[in-house]
């Protein structure tokens, strides 16, 4: 079974530039998550999709961050414009959500450096 | 506010030692508790503990859930340098509407010296 795919793996940009990340979840997984993980901290949920609908985006800085999952499969997360404090690893995860408890599985992440 | 706390935040041991990592939580509508190992970037799933499965074991790793104390421990016996990683504890909540909902702790950084 293929895992969660993410690209790019690394990205370096200057502040005020734009950047986009892509995620393809495990096949059949209804729920997709984007997390931001700053060095030394646990992952912080940015946005959660159930199929192509947003379940939770309460911690997404909507003035600069946006995300979509148009066909209920892969997803993109965009930052425009980037700030220095956006430097972090951006993790995508997916879960089956088969009606019972179950783990989420993570992609390799994208390390973003904003200069 | 939902909260997951882990201790210690950092730990240095020598190969062969046994370590115990702690996780405590305050969340509404607890569903399950999960442990992940994060070596480079992506956390990898270790265990899931629920009311119907409060103890799990895999090789040198084992974990117990104490629902009364709202906590869990992760034990690693005979540690090896390959166990060096950040160990994340996450709690899954029953969602308000639908889908699954997870709250992560800050992680424990374990360093195993040869």
Tab-separated table of N, CA and C in Angstrom, chain B residues 9-13 19 21 76 79-81 83-87 108-112:
chain	number	residue	atom	x	y	z
B	9	UNK	N	10.630	16.206	28.487
B	9	UNK	CA	10.701	16.751	27.123
B	9	UNK	C	11.958	16.267	26.415
B	10	UNK	N	12.966	15.922	27.198
B	10	UNK	CA	14.214	15.467	26.621
B	10	UNK	C	14.855	14.450	27.563
B	11	UNK	N	15.503	13.446	26.974
B	11	UNK	CA	16.057	12.367	27.772
B	11	UNK	C	17.283	11.804	27.061
B	12	UNK	N	18.365	11.621	27.813
B	12	UNK	CA	19.580	11.034	27.254
B	12	UNK	C	19.909	9.790	28.059
B	13	UNK	N	20.064	8.655	27.387
B	13	UNK	CA	20.371	7.390	28.055
B	13	UNK	C	21.481	6.690	27.277
B	19	UNK	N	13.757	2.912	29.339
B	19	UNK	CA	13.196	4.258	29.508
B	19	UNK	C	11.678	4.186	29.587
B	21	UNK	N	8.465	6.858	29.007
B	21	UNK	CA	8.001	8.164	28.580
B	21	UNK	C	6.548	8.325	29.018
B	76	UNK	N	10.438	1.514	26.699
B	76	UNK	CA	11.381	0.938	25.747
B	76	UNK	C	12.470	0.245	26.559
B	79	UNK	N	17.392	-0.296	25.242
B	79	UNK	CA	17.424	0.723	24.188
B	79	UNK	C	18.627	0.561	23.272
B	80	UNK	N	18.408	0.977	22.021
B	80	UNK	CA	19.449	0.941	20.999
B	80	UNK	C	19.575	2.339	20.404
B	81	UNK	N	20.703	2.608	19.730
B	81	UNK	CA	20.889	3.946	19.157
B	81	UNK	C	19.792	4.261	18.143
B	83	UNK	N	16.796	3.824	18.490
B	83	UNK	CA	15.595	4.312	19.185
B	83	UNK	C	15.627	5.824	19.354
B	84	UNK	N	16.759	6.443	19.057
B	84	UNK	CA	16.858	7.897	19.165
B	84	UNK	C	15.856	8.548	18.227
B	85	UNK	N	14.983	9.363	18.785
B	85	UNK	CA	13.910	9.973	18.002
B	85	UNK	C	13.096	10.869	18.931
B	86	UNK	N	12.122	11.527	18.344
B	86	UNK	CA	11.111	12.234	19.127
B	86	UNK	C	9.889	11.326	19.200
B	87	UNK	N	9.378	11.122	20.400
B	87	UNK	CA	8.197	10.275	20.583
B	87	UNK	C	7.012	11.187	20.878
B	108	UNK	N	8.671	13.900	23.294
B	108	UNK	CA	9.854	13.663	24.121
B	108	UNK	C	11.000	13.320	23.192
B	109	UNK	N	12.075	14.081	23.274
B	109	UNK	CA	13.259	13.806	22.454
B	109	UNK	C	14.157	12.832	23.202
B	110	UNK	N	14.289	11.629	22.669
B	110	UNK	CA	15.113	10.582	23.289
B	110	UNK	C	16.413	10.452	22.516
B	111	UNK	N	17.515	10.507	23.228
B	111	UNK	CA	18.839	10.295	22.631
B	111	UNK	C	19.463	9.093	23.317
B	112	UNK	N	19.828	8.088	22.524
B	112	UNK	CA	20.459	6.893	23.068
B	112	UNK	C	21.917	6.889	22.637
